[in-house]
PDB file of C-alpha atoms in Angstrom:
ATOM      1  CA  MET I 139     101.972  83.316  84.794  1.00 85.00           C
ATOM      2  CA  TYR I 140     105.465  82.987  83.405  1.00 89.00           C
ATOM      3  CA  LYS I 141     108.513  84.588  84.977  1.00 93.00           C
ATOM      4  CA  ILE I 142     111.446  86.348  83.288  1.00 94.00           C
ATOM      5  CA  GLY I 143     115.061  85.728  84.236  1.00 95.00           C
ATOM      6  CA  ALA I 144     118.538  86.809  83.215  1.00 95.00           C
ATOM      7  CA  VAL I 145     121.625  84.586  83.335  1.00 96.00           C
ATOM      8  CA  GLY I 146     125.186  85.828  83.007  1.00 94.00           C
ATOM      9  CA  ASP I 147     128.030  87.416  84.882  1.00 94.00           C
ATOM     10  CA  LYS I 148     126.887  89.617  87.752  1.00 93.00           C
ATOM     11  CA  ASP I 149     128.038  92.923  86.246  1.00 93.00           C
ATOM     12  CA  SER I 150     126.188  92.309  82.962  1.00 92.00           C
ATOM     13  CA  ILE I 151     122.801  91.321  84.372  1.00 93.00           C
ATOM     14  CA  LEU I 152     122.459  93.308  87.586  1.00 93.00           C
ATOM     15  CA  ALA I 153     120.635  96.162  85.803  1.00 92.00           C
ATOM     16  CA  PHE I 154     117.793  93.774  84.914  1.00 93.00           C
ATOM     17  CA  LYS I 155     116.917  93.605  88.606  1.00 94.00           C
ATOM     18  CA  SER I 156     115.891  97.279  88.568  1.00 93.00           C
ATOM     19  CA  ILE I 157     113.067  96.521  86.122  1.00 93.00           C
ATOM     20  CA  GLY I 158     111.778  93.498  88.024  1.00 92.00           C
ATOM     21  CA  ILE I 159     113.569  90.708  86.163  1.00 93.00           C
ATOM     22  CA  GLU I 160     115.093  88.009  88.351  1.00 94.00           C
ATOM     23  CA  VAL I 161     118.861  87.840  87.942  1.00 96.00           C
ATOM     24  CA  HIS I 162     120.883  84.645  88.214  1.00 96.00           C
ATOM     25  CA  PRO I 163     124.630  85.345  88.202  1.00 96.00           C
ATOM     26  CA  VAL I 164     126.837  82.445  87.119  1.00 95.00           C
ATOM     27  CA  THR I 165     130.594  82.036  87.222  1.00 94.00           C
ATOM     28  CA  ASP I 166     131.274  78.912  85.176  1.00 94.00           C
ATOM     29  CA  GLU I 167     129.892  76.658  82.462  1.00 94.00           C
ATOM     30  CA  LYS I 168     128.470  74.004  84.804  1.00 95.00           C
ATOM     31  CA  GLU I 169     126.624  76.578  86.892  1.00 96.00           C
ATOM     32  CA  ALA I 170     125.266  78.210  83.724  1.00 95.00           C
ATOM     33  CA  ARG I 171     123.882  74.919  82.378  1.00 95.00           C
ATOM     34  CA  THR I 172     122.305  74.041  85.714  1.00 96.00           C
ATOM     35  CA  THR I 173     120.757  77.499  86.066  1.00 96.00           C
ATOM     36  CA  VAL I 174     119.240  77.571  82.563  1.00 95.00           C
ATOM     37  CA  ASP I 175     117.827  74.062  83.007  1.00 95.00           C
ATOM     38  CA  ARG I 176     116.410  74.947  86.436  1.00 96.00           C
ATOM     39  CA  LEU I 177     114.768  78.135  85.157  1.00 96.00           C
ATOM     40  CA  ALA I 178     113.222  76.232  82.248  1.00 94.00           C
ATOM     41  CA  GLU I 179     111.689  73.784  84.728  1.00 94.00           C
ATOM     42  CA  GLU I 180     110.498  76.539  87.084  1.00 94.00           C
ATOM     43  CA  ASN I 181     107.974  78.210  84.774  1.00 90.00           C
ATOM     44  CA  TYR I 182     110.217  80.867  83.239  1.00 94.00           C
ATOM     45  CA  GLY I 183     108.808  81.927  79.879  1.00 92.00           C
ATOM     46  CA  LEU I 184     111.706  84.181  78.897  1.00 92.00           C
ATOM     47  CA  ILE I 185     115.365  83.775  79.797  1.00 93.00           C
ATOM     48  CA  PHE I 186     117.969  86.335  78.783  1.00 93.00           C
ATOM     49  CA  VAL I 187     121.458  84.823  78.553  1.00 93.00           C
ATOM     50  CA  THR I 188     124.605  86.837  77.917  1.00 93.00           C
ATOM     51  CA  GLU I 189     126.466  85.867  74.758  1.00 91.00           C
ATOM     52  CA  HIS I 190     129.684  85.210  76.678  1.00 91.00           C
ATOM     53  CA  VAL I 191     127.889  82.619  78.805  1.00 92.00           C
ATOM     54  CA  ALA I 192     125.926  81.200  75.858  1.00 92.00           C
ATOM     55  CA  GLN I 193     129.055  80.483  73.824  1.00 90.00           C
ATOM     56  CA  ASN I 194     130.089  77.960  76.494  1.00 92.00           C
ATOM     57  CA  ILE I 195     126.700  76.212  76.711  1.00 93.00           C
ATOM     58  CA  GLU I 196     125.612  76.183  73.063  1.00 91.00           C
ATOM     59  CA  ASP I 197     124.188  72.638  73.295  1.00 92.00           C
ATOM     60  CA  THR I 198     121.934  73.641  76.207  1.00 92.00           C
ATOM     61  CA  ILE I 199     120.740  76.778  74.380  1.00 90.00           C
ATOM     62  CA  GLU I 200     120.123  74.755  71.198  1.00 90.00           C
ATOM     63  CA  ARG I 201     117.960  72.265  73.108  1.00 91.00           C
ATOM     64  CA  TYR I 202     115.574  75.031  74.152  1.00 87.00           C
ATOM     65  CA  LYS I 203     115.435  76.649  70.694  1.00 83.00           C
ATOM     66  CA  LYS I 204     113.295  73.709  69.585  1.00 80.00           C
ATOM     67  CA  LYS I 205     110.733  74.417  72.313  1.00 85.00           C
ATOM     68  CA  LEU I 206     108.124  77.147  72.476  1.00 83.00           C
ATOM     69  CA  ILE I 207     108.777  77.884  76.147  1.00 88.00           C
ATOM     70  CA  PRO I 208     111.104  79.120  77.454  1.00 91.00           C
ATOM     71  CA  ALA I 209     112.267  81.611  74.841  1.00 88.00           C
ATOM     72  CA  ILE I 210     115.991  82.139  75.286  1.00 89.00           C
ATOM     73  CA  ILE I 211     117.266  85.481  74.050  1.00 88.00           C
ATOM     74  CA  LEU I 212     120.994  86.109  73.746  1.00 89.00           C
ATOM     75  CA  ILE I 213     122.125  89.549  74.854  1.00 88.00           C
ATOM     76  CA  PRO I 214     125.519  91.280  74.862  1.00 86.00           C
ATOM     77  CA  SER I 215     127.471  91.316  78.100  1.00 80.00           C
ATOM     78  CA  ASN I 216     129.235  94.309  79.596  1.00 76.00           C
ATOM     79  CA  GLN I 217     132.305  93.169  77.608  1.00 75.00           C
ATOM     80  CA  GLY I 218     130.521  93.829  74.318  1.00 64.00           C
ATOM     81  CA  THR I 219     128.759  91.712  71.746  1.00 67.00           C
ATOM     82  CA  LEU I 220     129.890  88.565  69.989  1.00 66.00           C
ATOM     83  CA  GLY I 221     127.145  88.955  67.370  1.00 64.00           C
ATOM     84  CA  MET I 222     125.413  85.723  68.384  1.00 67.00           C
ATOM     85  CA  GLY I 223     122.111  87.376  69.350  1.00 59.00           C
ATOM     86  CA  MET I 224     121.866  89.354  66.118  1.00 66.00           C
ATOM     87  CA  ASP I 225     122.730  86.240  64.099  1.00 70.00           C
ATOM     88  CA  ASP I 226     119.790  84.441  65.741  1.00 70.00           C
ATOM     89  CA  ILE I 227     117.466  87.326  64.900  1.00 65.00           C
ATOM     90  CA  ASN I 228     118.632  87.369  61.279  1.00 63.00           C
ATOM     91  CA  LYS I 229     118.102  83.609  60.928  1.00 63.00           C
ATOM     92  CA  ASN I 230     114.590  83.801  62.389  1.00 62.00           C
ATOM     93  CA  VAL I 231     113.619  86.748  60.178  1.00 60.00           C
ATOM     94  CA  GLU I 232     114.975  84.993  57.105  1.00 59.00           C
ATOM     95  CA  LYS I 233     113.018  81.855  58.000  1.00 60.00           C
ATOM     96  CA  ALA I 234     109.796  83.834  58.524  1.00 57.00           C
ATOM     97  CA  VAL I 235     110.058  86.277  55.610  1.00 62.00           C
ATOM     98  CA  GLY I 236     112.011  84.234  53.102  1.00 64.00           C
ATOM     99  CA  SER I 237     114.931  86.646  52.862  1.00 63.00           C
ATOM    100  CA  ASN I 238     117.110  88.591  55.231  1.00 63.00           C
ATOM    101  CA  ILE I 239     115.579  92.053  55.310  1.00 59.00           C
ATOM    102  CA  PHE I 240     118.353  93.219  57.646  1.00 61.00           C
ATOM    103  CA  ALA I 241     121.144  92.315  55.211  1.00 64.00           C
ATOM    104  CA  ASN I 242     123.632  95.058  54.522  1.00 62.00           C
ATOM    105  CA  SER I 243     123.014  96.311  50.984  1.00 49.00           C
ATOM    106  CA  ASP I 244     126.588  97.645  50.695  1.00 49.00           C
ATOM    107  CA  LYS I 245     128.001  94.148  50.161  1.00 47.00           C
TER     108      LYS I 245
END
């Protein structure tokens, strides 16, 4: 059975603990890379990573996008969103459907 984890600054991911998701607070880029790699090796099927952490470890995140497991989902931090997670969703929907069904029709 796969586990679920969350990686990011402590304030952004602590709430995940209340619903049974293991939280892994990180404070710098090196610790973030090491944590994501360790979770991927330890049978985690889903890893939530805050966008503010992900922007500093894009090469690590990209490496796991090519693999089925673990799925890495970018989430906003308590500082707000950078739009990275929604961009990923839009790209995947466009790839699957053939067009971006979420595109803003006002443009």
